[in-house]
Amino acid sequence: MADSWQTTSPQQTHVLGMVLGRSLVGGVTVALVGPLGAGKTQLVKGIAEGNGEASARKVTSPTFTLIHEYPGRLTLFHIDAYRLRGPRELLALGFDELVRADSAVVVEWADRVMDALPQDLLRVGLTPTGDTERRLEIVATGVAATRCFEAFQAACR
């Protein structure tokens, strides 16, 4: 399943993330792909807030710590793969232990570690189309990702 959305501001990207956060199901991995400044972290702030994190200000890119954990309806693990040299380093962080029925995992710079990600995946490509405009292309593969995607689409209507 696949679909795309256009946002015209960081706030709209955040709101779309909130809808996605409310749609998360346990066991899903969200792979974020896009260039520097595409809005990946802004989207994660919305995802965390939609999942129940009380303050989006607490959500920052875990560039140096590599993994952040946020409480909510599901435990949300936020991984930044920018500094990783490949899939093996992601697995060495214990990635497999993070994908659980009571959690969701969001990976920024997922293209660097795609071979280590599960088949049950929600891939979100973020493409800048202007100064503040972004095109988000979402592709779902697998049972949990498809359920999440269908809930997200229904909430966007």
PDB file of N, CA, C and O in Angstrom, residues 61-125:
ATOM      1  N   SER A  61      16.576  14.938  17.907  1.00  0.00           N
ATOM      2  CA  SER A  61      17.238  13.901  17.126  1.00  0.00           C
ATOM      3  C   SER A  61      18.345  13.274  17.967  1.00  0.00           C
ATOM      4  O   SER A  61      19.195  13.972  18.499  1.00  0.00           O
ATOM      5  N   PRO A  62      18.344  11.946  18.102  1.00  0.00           N
ATOM      6  CA  PRO A  62      19.363  11.284  18.919  1.00  0.00           C
ATOM      7  C   PRO A  62      20.665  11.040  18.154  1.00  0.00           C
ATOM      8  O   PRO A  62      21.201   9.934  18.138  1.00  0.00           O
ATOM      9  N   THR A  63      21.198  12.081  17.545  1.00  0.00           N
ATOM     10  CA  THR A  63      22.378  11.947  16.696  1.00  0.00           C
ATOM     11  C   THR A  63      23.570  11.378  17.454  1.00  0.00           C
ATOM     12  O   THR A  63      24.302  10.550  16.933  1.00  0.00           O
ATOM     13  N   PHE A  64      23.764  11.790  18.697  1.00  0.00           N
ATOM     14  CA  PHE A  64      24.939  11.336  19.439  1.00  0.00           C
ATOM     15  C   PHE A  64      24.623  10.203  20.399  1.00  0.00           C
ATOM     16  O   PHE A  64      25.461   9.345  20.644  1.00  0.00           O
ATOM     17  N   THR A  65      23.415  10.173  20.955  1.00  0.00           N
ATOM     18  CA  THR A  65      23.044   9.080  21.845  1.00  0.00           C
ATOM     19  C   THR A  65      22.506   7.891  21.059  1.00  0.00           C
ATOM     20  O   THR A  65      22.406   6.798  21.592  1.00  0.00           O
ATOM     21  N   LEU A  66      22.132   8.102  19.824  1.00  0.00           N
ATOM     22  CA  LEU A  66      21.647   7.124  18.856  1.00  0.00           C
ATOM     23  C   LEU A  66      20.217   6.652  19.096  1.00  0.00           C
ATOM     24  O   LEU A  66      19.487   6.404  18.149  1.00  0.00           O
ATOM     25  N   ILE A  67      19.789   6.481  20.360  1.00  0.00           N
ATOM     26  CA  ILE A  67      18.421   6.026  20.636  1.00  0.00           C
ATOM     27  C   ILE A  67      17.813   6.869  21.752  1.00  0.00           C
ATOM     28  O   ILE A  67      18.440   7.051  22.800  1.00  0.00           O
ATOM     29  N   HIS A  68      16.616   7.359  21.535  1.00  0.00           N
ATOM     30  CA  HIS A  68      15.814   7.994  22.583  1.00  0.00           C
ATOM     31  C   HIS A  68      14.565   7.147  22.786  1.00  0.00           C
ATOM     32  O   HIS A  68      14.061   6.537  21.840  1.00  0.00           O
ATOM     33  N   GLU A  69      14.060   7.168  23.994  1.00  0.00           N
ATOM     34  CA  GLU A  69      12.842   6.432  24.334  1.00  0.00           C
ATOM     35  C   GLU A  69      11.814   7.415  24.866  1.00  0.00           C
ATOM     36  O   GLU A  69      12.127   8.235  25.731  1.00  0.00           O
ATOM     37  N   TYR A  70      10.602   7.343  24.330  1.00  0.00           N
ATOM     38  CA  TYR A  70       9.531   8.238  24.747  1.00  0.00           C
ATOM     39  C   TYR A  70       8.332   7.418  25.217  1.00  0.00           C
ATOM     40  O   TYR A  70       7.908   6.483  24.542  1.00  0.00           O
ATOM     41  N   PRO A  71       7.767   7.791  26.371  1.00  0.00           N
ATOM     42  CA  PRO A  71       6.591   7.077  26.880  1.00  0.00           C
ATOM     43  C   PRO A  71       5.343   7.476  26.099  1.00  0.00           C
ATOM     44  O   PRO A  71       5.318   8.496  25.424  1.00  0.00           O
ATOM     45  N   GLY A  72       4.330   6.665  26.223  1.00  0.00           N
ATOM     46  CA  GLY A  72       3.057   6.948  25.566  1.00  0.00           C
ATOM     47  C   GLY A  72       2.203   5.702  25.550  1.00  0.00           C
ATOM     48  O   GLY A  72       2.455   4.752  26.291  1.00  0.00           O
ATOM     49  N   ARG A  73       1.217   5.715  24.695  1.00  0.00           N
ATOM     50  CA  ARG A  73       0.351   4.551  24.521  1.00  0.00           C
ATOM     51  C   ARG A  73       1.208   3.326  24.224  1.00  0.00           C
ATOM     52  O   ARG A  73       0.981   2.242  24.745  1.00  0.00           O
ATOM     53  N   LEU A  74       2.189   3.493  23.353  1.00  0.00           N
ATOM     54  CA  LEU A  74       3.226   2.498  23.086  1.00  0.00           C
ATOM     55  C   LEU A  74       4.550   3.122  23.487  1.00  0.00           C
ATOM     56  O   LEU A  74       4.706   4.346  23.421  1.00  0.00           O
ATOM     57  N   THR A  75       5.517   2.329  23.887  1.00  0.00           N
ATOM     58  CA  THR A  75       6.863   2.860  24.070  1.00  0.00           C
ATOM     59  C   THR A  75       7.384   3.178  22.675  1.00  0.00           C
ATOM     60  O   THR A  75       7.329   2.335  21.777  1.00  0.00           O
ATOM     61  N   LEU A  76       7.868   4.398  22.495  1.00  0.00           N
ATOM     62  CA  LEU A  76       8.373   4.821  21.196  1.00  0.00           C
ATOM     63  C   LEU A  76       9.885   4.938  21.265  1.00  0.00           C
ATOM     64  O   LEU A  76      10.415   5.704  22.071  1.00  0.00           O
ATOM     65  N   PHE A  77      10.565   4.157  20.450  1.00  0.00           N
ATOM     66  CA  PHE A  77      12.015   4.235  20.342  1.00  0.00           C
ATOM     67  C   PHE A  77      12.342   5.024  19.082  1.00  0.00           C
ATOM     68  O   PHE A  77      11.827   4.742  18.007  1.00  0.00           O
ATOM     69  N   HIS A  78      13.201   6.023  19.236  1.00  0.00           N
ATOM     70  CA  HIS A  78      13.585   6.929  18.147  1.00  0.00           C
ATOM     71  C   HIS A  78      15.083   6.740  17.924  1.00  0.00           C
ATOM     72  O   HIS A  78      15.890   7.032  18.805  1.00  0.00           O
ATOM     73  N   ILE A  79      15.430   6.254  16.753  1.00  0.00           N
ATOM     74  CA  ILE A  79      16.826   5.956  16.414  1.00  0.00           C
ATOM     75  C   ILE A  79      17.276   6.880  15.295  1.00  0.00           C
ATOM     76  O   ILE A  79      16.551   7.094  14.330  1.00  0.00           O
ATOM     77  N   ASP A  80      18.486   7.406  15.428  1.00  0.00           N
ATOM     78  CA  ASP A  80      19.104   8.183  14.362  1.00  0.00           C
ATOM     79  C   ASP A  80      20.262   7.363  13.812  1.00  0.00           C
ATOM     80  O   ASP A  80      21.251   7.134  14.504  1.00  0.00           O
ATOM     81  N   ALA A  81      20.142   6.899  12.575  1.00  0.00           N
ATOM     82  CA  ALA A  81      21.152   6.036  11.979  1.00  0.00           C
ATOM     83  C   ALA A  81      22.207   6.819  11.198  1.00  0.00           C
ATOM     84  O   ALA A  81      23.056   6.210  10.542  1.00  0.00           O
ATOM     85  N   TYR A  82      22.195   8.144  11.284  1.00  0.00           N
ATOM     86  CA  TYR A  82      23.113   8.958  10.494  1.00  0.00           C
ATOM     87  C   TYR A  82      24.572   8.582  10.727  1.00  0.00           C
ATOM     88  O   TYR A  82      25.366   8.507   9.793  1.00  0.00           O
ATOM     89  N   ARG A  83      24.942   8.349  11.987  1.00  0.00           N
ATOM     90  CA  ARG A  83      26.336   8.055  12.314  1.00  0.00           C
ATOM     91  C   ARG A  83      26.677   6.571  12.228  1.00  0.00           C
ATOM     92  O   ARG A  83      27.836   6.193  12.427  1.00  0.00           O
ATOM     93  N   LEU A  84      25.693   5.734  11.966  1.00  0.00           N
ATOM     94  CA  LEU A  84      25.962   4.305  11.865  1.00  0.00           C
ATOM     95  C   LEU A  84      26.589   3.985  10.514  1.00  0.00           C
ATOM     96  O   LEU A  84      26.256   4.594   9.509  1.00  0.00           O
ATOM     97  N   ARG A  85      27.467   3.003  10.515  1.00  0.00           N
ATOM     98  CA  ARG A  85      28.162   2.638   9.278  1.00  0.00           C
ATOM     99  C   ARG A  85      27.470   1.526   8.512  1.00  0.00           C
ATOM    100  O   ARG A  85      27.980   1.074   7.506  1.00  0.00           O
ATOM    101  N   GLY A  86      26.316   1.096   9.013  1.00  0.00           N
ATOM    102  CA  GLY A  86      25.584   0.072   8.279  1.00  0.00           C
ATOM    103  C   GLY A  86      24.678  -0.745   9.172  1.00  0.00           C
ATOM    104  O   GLY A  86      24.588  -0.510  10.385  1.00  0.00           O
ATOM    105  N   PRO A  87      24.003  -1.716   8.592  1.00  0.00           N
ATOM    106  CA  PRO A  87      23.032  -2.531   9.313  1.00  0.00           C
ATOM    107  C   PRO A  87      23.600  -3.251  10.533  1.00  0.00           C
ATOM    108  O   PRO A  87      22.925  -3.381  11.556  1.00  0.00           O
ATOM    109  N   ARG A  88      24.831  -3.714  10.449  1.00  0.00           N
ATOM    110  CA  ARG A  88      25.437  -4.434  11.587  1.00  0.00           C
ATOM    111  C   ARG A  88      25.489  -3.569  12.836  1.00  0.00           C
ATOM    112  O   ARG A  88      25.280  -4.059  13.949  1.00  0.00           O
ATOM    113  N   GLU A  89      25.796  -2.293  12.669  1.00  0.00           N
ATOM    114  CA  GLU A  89      25.867  -1.404  13.837  1.00  0.00           C
ATOM    115  C   GLU A  89      24.489  -1.196  14.456  1.00  0.00           C
ATOM    116  O   GLU A  89      24.364  -1.067  15.672  1.00  0.00           O
ATOM    117  N   LEU A  90      23.439  -1.159  13.632  1.00  0.00           N
ATOM    118  CA  LEU A  90      22.087  -1.047  14.168  1.00  0.00           C
ATOM    119  C   LEU A  90      21.742  -2.282  14.982  1.00  0.00           C
ATOM    120  O   LEU A  90      21.208  -2.186  16.090  1.00  0.00           O
ATOM    121  N   LEU A  91      22.043  -3.439  14.461  1.00  0.00           N
ATOM    122  CA  LEU A  91      21.765  -4.684  15.174  1.00  0.00           C
ATOM    123  C   LEU A  91      22.584  -4.765  16.461  1.00  0.00           C
ATOM    124  O   LEU A  91      22.087  -5.263  17.482  1.00  0.00           O
ATOM    125  N   ALA A  92      23.816  -4.245  16.447  1.00  0.00           N
ATOM    126  CA  ALA A  92      24.667  -4.247  17.645  1.00  0.00           C
ATOM    127  C   ALA A  92      24.080  -3.370  18.758  1.00  0.00           C
ATOM    128  O   ALA A  92      24.366  -3.590  19.938  1.00  0.00           O
ATOM    129  N   LEU A  93      23.247  -2.397  18.389  1.00  0.00           N
ATOM    130  CA  LEU A  93      22.589  -1.544  19.389  1.00  0.00           C
ATOM    131  C   LEU A  93      21.435  -2.276  20.090  1.00  0.00           C
ATOM    132  O   LEU A  93      20.832  -1.733  21.005  1.00  0.00           O
ATOM    133  N   GLY A  94      21.116  -3.470  19.638  1.00  0.00           N
ATOM    134  CA  GLY A  94      19.994  -4.211  20.196  1.00  0.00           C
ATOM    135  C   GLY A  94      18.673  -3.890  19.529  1.00  0.00           C
ATOM    136  O   GLY A  94      17.607  -4.028  20.141  1.00  0.00           O
ATOM    137  N   PHE A  95      18.722  -3.479  18.281  1.00  0.00           N
ATOM    138  CA  PHE A  95      17.520  -3.088  17.558  1.00  0.00           C
ATOM    139  C   PHE A  95      16.427  -4.154  17.637  1.00  0.00           C
ATOM    140  O   PHE A  95      15.263  -3.848  17.866  1.00  0.00           O
ATOM    141  N   ASP A  96      16.794  -5.413  17.450  1.00  0.00           N
ATOM    142  CA  ASP A  96      15.807  -6.497  17.454  1.00  0.00           C
ATOM    143  C   ASP A  96      15.007  -6.550  18.748  1.00  0.00           C
ATOM    144  O   ASP A  96      13.840  -6.952  18.747  1.00  0.00           O
ATOM    145  N   GLU A  97      15.611  -6.149  19.851  1.00  0.00           N
ATOM    146  CA  GLU A  97      14.929  -6.173  21.148  1.00  0.00           C
ATOM    147  C   GLU A  97      13.941  -5.013  21.306  1.00  0.00           C
ATOM    148  O   GLU A  97      13.093  -5.038  22.190  1.00  0.00           O
ATOM    149  N   LEU A  98      14.042  -4.002  20.463  1.00  0.00           N
ATOM    150  CA  LEU A  98      13.166  -2.837  20.558  1.00  0.00           C
ATOM    151  C   LEU A  98      11.833  -3.055  19.844  1.00  0.00           C
ATOM    152  O   LEU A  98      10.839  -2.417  20.183  1.00  0.00           O
ATOM    153  N   VAL A  99      11.823  -3.924  18.846  1.00  0.00           N
ATOM    154  CA  VAL A  99      10.614  -4.189  18.063  1.00  0.00           C
ATOM    155  C   VAL A  99       9.778  -5.214  18.828  1.00  0.00           C
ATOM    156  O   VAL A  99      10.083  -6.401  18.835  1.00  0.00           O
ATOM    157  N   ARG A 100       8.740  -4.697  19.523  1.00  0.00           N
ATOM    158  CA  ARG A 100       7.913  -5.540  20.391  1.00  0.00           C
ATOM    159  C   ARG A 100       6.449  -5.179  20.192  1.00  0.00           C
ATOM    160  O   ARG A 100       6.118  -4.139  19.619  1.00  0.00           O
ATOM    161  N   ALA A 101       5.577  -6.006  20.735  1.00  0.00           N
ATOM    162  CA  ALA A 101       4.131  -5.779  20.626  1.00  0.00           C
ATOM    163  C   ALA A 101       3.692  -4.533  21.377  1.00  0.00           C
ATOM    164  O   ALA A 101       2.659  -3.947  21.058  1.00  0.00           O
ATOM    165  N   ASP A 102       4.482  -4.077  22.362  1.00  0.00           N
ATOM    166  CA  ASP A 102       4.118  -2.901  23.151  1.00  0.00           C
ATOM    167  C   ASP A 102       4.938  -1.665  22.782  1.00  0.00           C
ATOM    168  O   ASP A 102       4.989  -0.692  23.524  1.00  0.00           O
ATOM    169  N   SER A 103       5.595  -1.717  21.612  1.00  0.00           N
ATOM    170  CA  SER A 103       6.434  -0.588  21.210  1.00  0.00           C
ATOM    171  C   SER A 103       6.336  -0.347  19.709  1.00  0.00           C
ATOM    172  O   SER A 103       5.839  -1.169  18.957  1.00  0.00           O
ATOM    173  N   ALA A 104       6.820   0.832  19.317  1.00  0.00           N
ATOM    174  CA  ALA A 104       7.013   1.175  17.910  1.00  0.00           C
ATOM    175  C   ALA A 104       8.401   1.789  17.804  1.00  0.00           C
ATOM    176  O   ALA A 104       8.892   2.392  18.769  1.00  0.00           O
ATOM    177  N   VAL A 105       9.026   1.635  16.662  1.00  0.00           N
ATOM    178  CA  VAL A 105      10.376   2.151  16.451  1.00  0.00           C
ATOM    179  C   VAL A 105      10.371   3.068  15.240  1.00  0.00           C
ATOM    180  O   VAL A 105       9.825   2.712  14.196  1.00  0.00           O
ATOM    181  N   VAL A 106      10.958   4.251  15.399  1.00  0.00           N
ATOM    182  CA  VAL A 106      11.116   5.189  14.286  1.00  0.00           C
ATOM    183  C   VAL A 106      12.608   5.343  14.037  1.00  0.00           C
ATOM    184  O   VAL A 106      13.370   5.624  14.965  1.00  0.00           O
ATOM    185  N   VAL A 107      13.026   5.151  12.792  1.00  0.00           N
ATOM    186  CA  VAL A 107      14.442   5.231  12.428  1.00  0.00           C
ATOM    187  C   VAL A 107      14.643   6.359  11.429  1.00  0.00           C
ATOM    188  O   VAL A 107      14.129   6.303  10.310  1.00  0.00           O
ATOM    189  N   GLU A 108      15.387   7.396  11.852  1.00  0.00           N
ATOM    190  CA  GLU A 108      15.787   8.454  10.921  1.00  0.00           C
ATOM    191  C   GLU A 108      17.006   7.964  10.149  1.00  0.00           C
ATOM    192  O   GLU A 108      17.809   7.215  10.668  1.00  0.00           O
ATOM    193  N   TRP A 109      17.157   8.408   8.909  1.00  0.00           N
ATOM    194  CA  TRP A 109      18.241   8.000   8.019  1.00  0.00           C
ATOM    195  C   TRP A 109      18.200   6.486   7.818  1.00  0.00           C
ATOM    196  O   TRP A 109      19.222   5.810   7.778  1.00  0.00           O
ATOM    197  N   ALA A 110      16.995   5.954   7.690  1.00  0.00           N
ATOM    198  CA  ALA A 110      16.796   4.513   7.586  1.00  0.00           C
ATOM    199  C   ALA A 110      17.461   3.905   6.355  1.00  0.00           C
ATOM    200  O   ALA A 110      17.787   2.715   6.358  1.00  0.00           O
ATOM    201  N   ASP A 111      17.672   4.702   5.317  1.00  0.00           N
ATOM    202  CA  ASP A 111      18.309   4.176   4.113  1.00  0.00           C
ATOM    203  C   ASP A 111      19.708   3.635   4.400  1.00  0.00           C
ATOM    204  O   ASP A 111      20.202   2.784   3.681  1.00  0.00           O
ATOM    205  N   ARG A 112      20.335   4.079   5.487  1.00  0.00           N
ATOM    206  CA  ARG A 112      21.682   3.614   5.849  1.00  0.00           C
ATOM    207  C   ARG A 112      21.673   2.218   6.470  1.00  0.00           C
ATOM    208  O   ARG A 112      22.720   1.581   6.544  1.00  0.00           O
ATOM    209  N   VAL A 113      20.504   1.786   6.952  1.00  0.00           N
ATOM    210  CA  VAL A 113      20.424   0.512   7.672  1.00  0.00           C
ATOM    211  C   VAL A 113      19.256  -0.350   7.196  1.00  0.00           C
ATOM    212  O   VAL A 113      18.816  -1.262   7.898  1.00  0.00           O
ATOM    213  N   MET A 114      18.746  -0.076   6.022  1.00  0.00           N
ATOM    214  CA  MET A 114      17.526  -0.723   5.532  1.00  0.00           C
ATOM    215  C   MET A 114      17.605  -2.250   5.581  1.00  0.00           C
ATOM    216  O   MET A 114      16.611  -2.908   5.875  1.00  0.00           O
ATOM    217  N   ASP A 115      18.767  -2.827   5.329  1.00  0.00           N
ATOM    218  CA  ASP A 115      18.888  -4.284   5.315  1.00  0.00           C
ATOM    219  C   ASP A 115      18.660  -4.905   6.692  1.00  0.00           C
ATOM    220  O   ASP A 115      18.392  -6.107   6.780  1.00  0.00           O
ATOM    221  N   ALA A 116      18.748  -4.125   7.765  1.00  0.00           N
ATOM    222  CA  ALA A 116      18.534  -4.646   9.117  1.00  0.00           C
ATOM    223  C   ALA A 116      17.103  -4.447   9.592  1.00  0.00           C
ATOM    224  O   ALA A 116      16.718  -4.986  10.630  1.00  0.00           O
ATOM    225  N   LEU A 117      16.314  -3.698   8.843  1.00  0.00           N
ATOM    226  CA  LEU A 117      14.947  -3.407   9.272  1.00  0.00           C
ATOM    227  C   LEU A 117      14.020  -4.567   8.917  1.00  0.00           C
ATOM    228  O   LEU A 117      14.240  -5.263   7.932  1.00  0.00           O
ATOM    229  N   PRO A 118      12.974  -4.753   9.723  1.00  0.00           N
ATOM    230  CA  PRO A 118      12.057  -5.864   9.460  1.00  0.00           C
ATOM    231  C   PRO A 118      11.248  -5.647   8.190  1.00  0.00           C
ATOM    232  O   PRO A 118      11.112  -4.518   7.709  1.00  0.00           O
ATOM    233  N   GLN A 119      10.690  -6.722   7.683  1.00  0.00           N
ATOM    234  CA  GLN A 119       9.841  -6.648   6.494  1.00  0.00           C
ATOM    235  C   GLN A 119       8.546  -5.896   6.784  1.00  0.00           C
ATOM    236  O   GLN A 119       7.962  -5.289   5.903  1.00  0.00           O
ATOM    237  N   ASP A 120       8.070  -5.977   8.040  1.00  0.00           N
ATOM    238  CA  ASP A 120       6.861  -5.275   8.465  1.00  0.00           C
ATOM    239  C   ASP A 120       7.259  -3.827   8.726  1.00  0.00           C
ATOM    240  O   ASP A 120       7.753  -3.493   9.797  1.00  0.00           O
ATOM    241  N   LEU A 121       7.086  -2.988   7.722  1.00  0.00           N
ATOM    242  CA  LEU A 121       7.719  -1.670   7.731  1.00  0.00           C
ATOM    243  C   LEU A 121       6.816  -0.604   7.118  1.00  0.00           C
ATOM    244  O   LEU A 121       6.147  -0.846   6.119  1.00  0.00           O
ATOM    245  N   LEU A 122       6.832   0.555   7.732  1.00  0.00           N
ATOM    246  CA  LEU A 122       6.177   1.738   7.180  1.00  0.00           C
ATOM    247  C   LEU A 122       7.306   2.660   6.741  1.00  0.00           C
ATOM    248  O   LEU A 122       8.033   3.201   7.571  1.00  0.00           O
ATOM    249  N   ARG A 123       7.492   2.785   5.430  1.00  0.00           N
ATOM    250  CA  ARG A 123       8.576   3.623   4.901  1.00  0.00           C
ATOM    251  C   ARG A 123       8.005   4.980   4.551  1.00  0.00           C
ATOM    252  O   ARG A 123       7.047   5.076   3.780  1.00  0.00           O
ATOM    253  N   VAL A 124       8.617   6.039   5.115  1.00  0.00           N
ATOM    254  CA  VAL A 124       8.168   7.405   4.869  1.00  0.00           C
ATOM    255  C   VAL A 124       9.318   8.165   4.203  1.00  0.00           C
ATOM    256  O   VAL A 124      10.350   8.408   4.832  1.00  0.00           O
ATOM    257  N   GLY A 125       9.134   8.518   2.948  1.00  0.00           N
ATOM    258  CA  GLY A 125      10.109   9.328   2.234  1.00  0.00           C
ATOM    259  C   GLY A 125       9.695  10.788   2.317  1.00  0.00           C
ATOM    260  O   GLY A 125       8.552  11.118   1.996  1.00  0.00           O
TER     261      GLY A 125
END
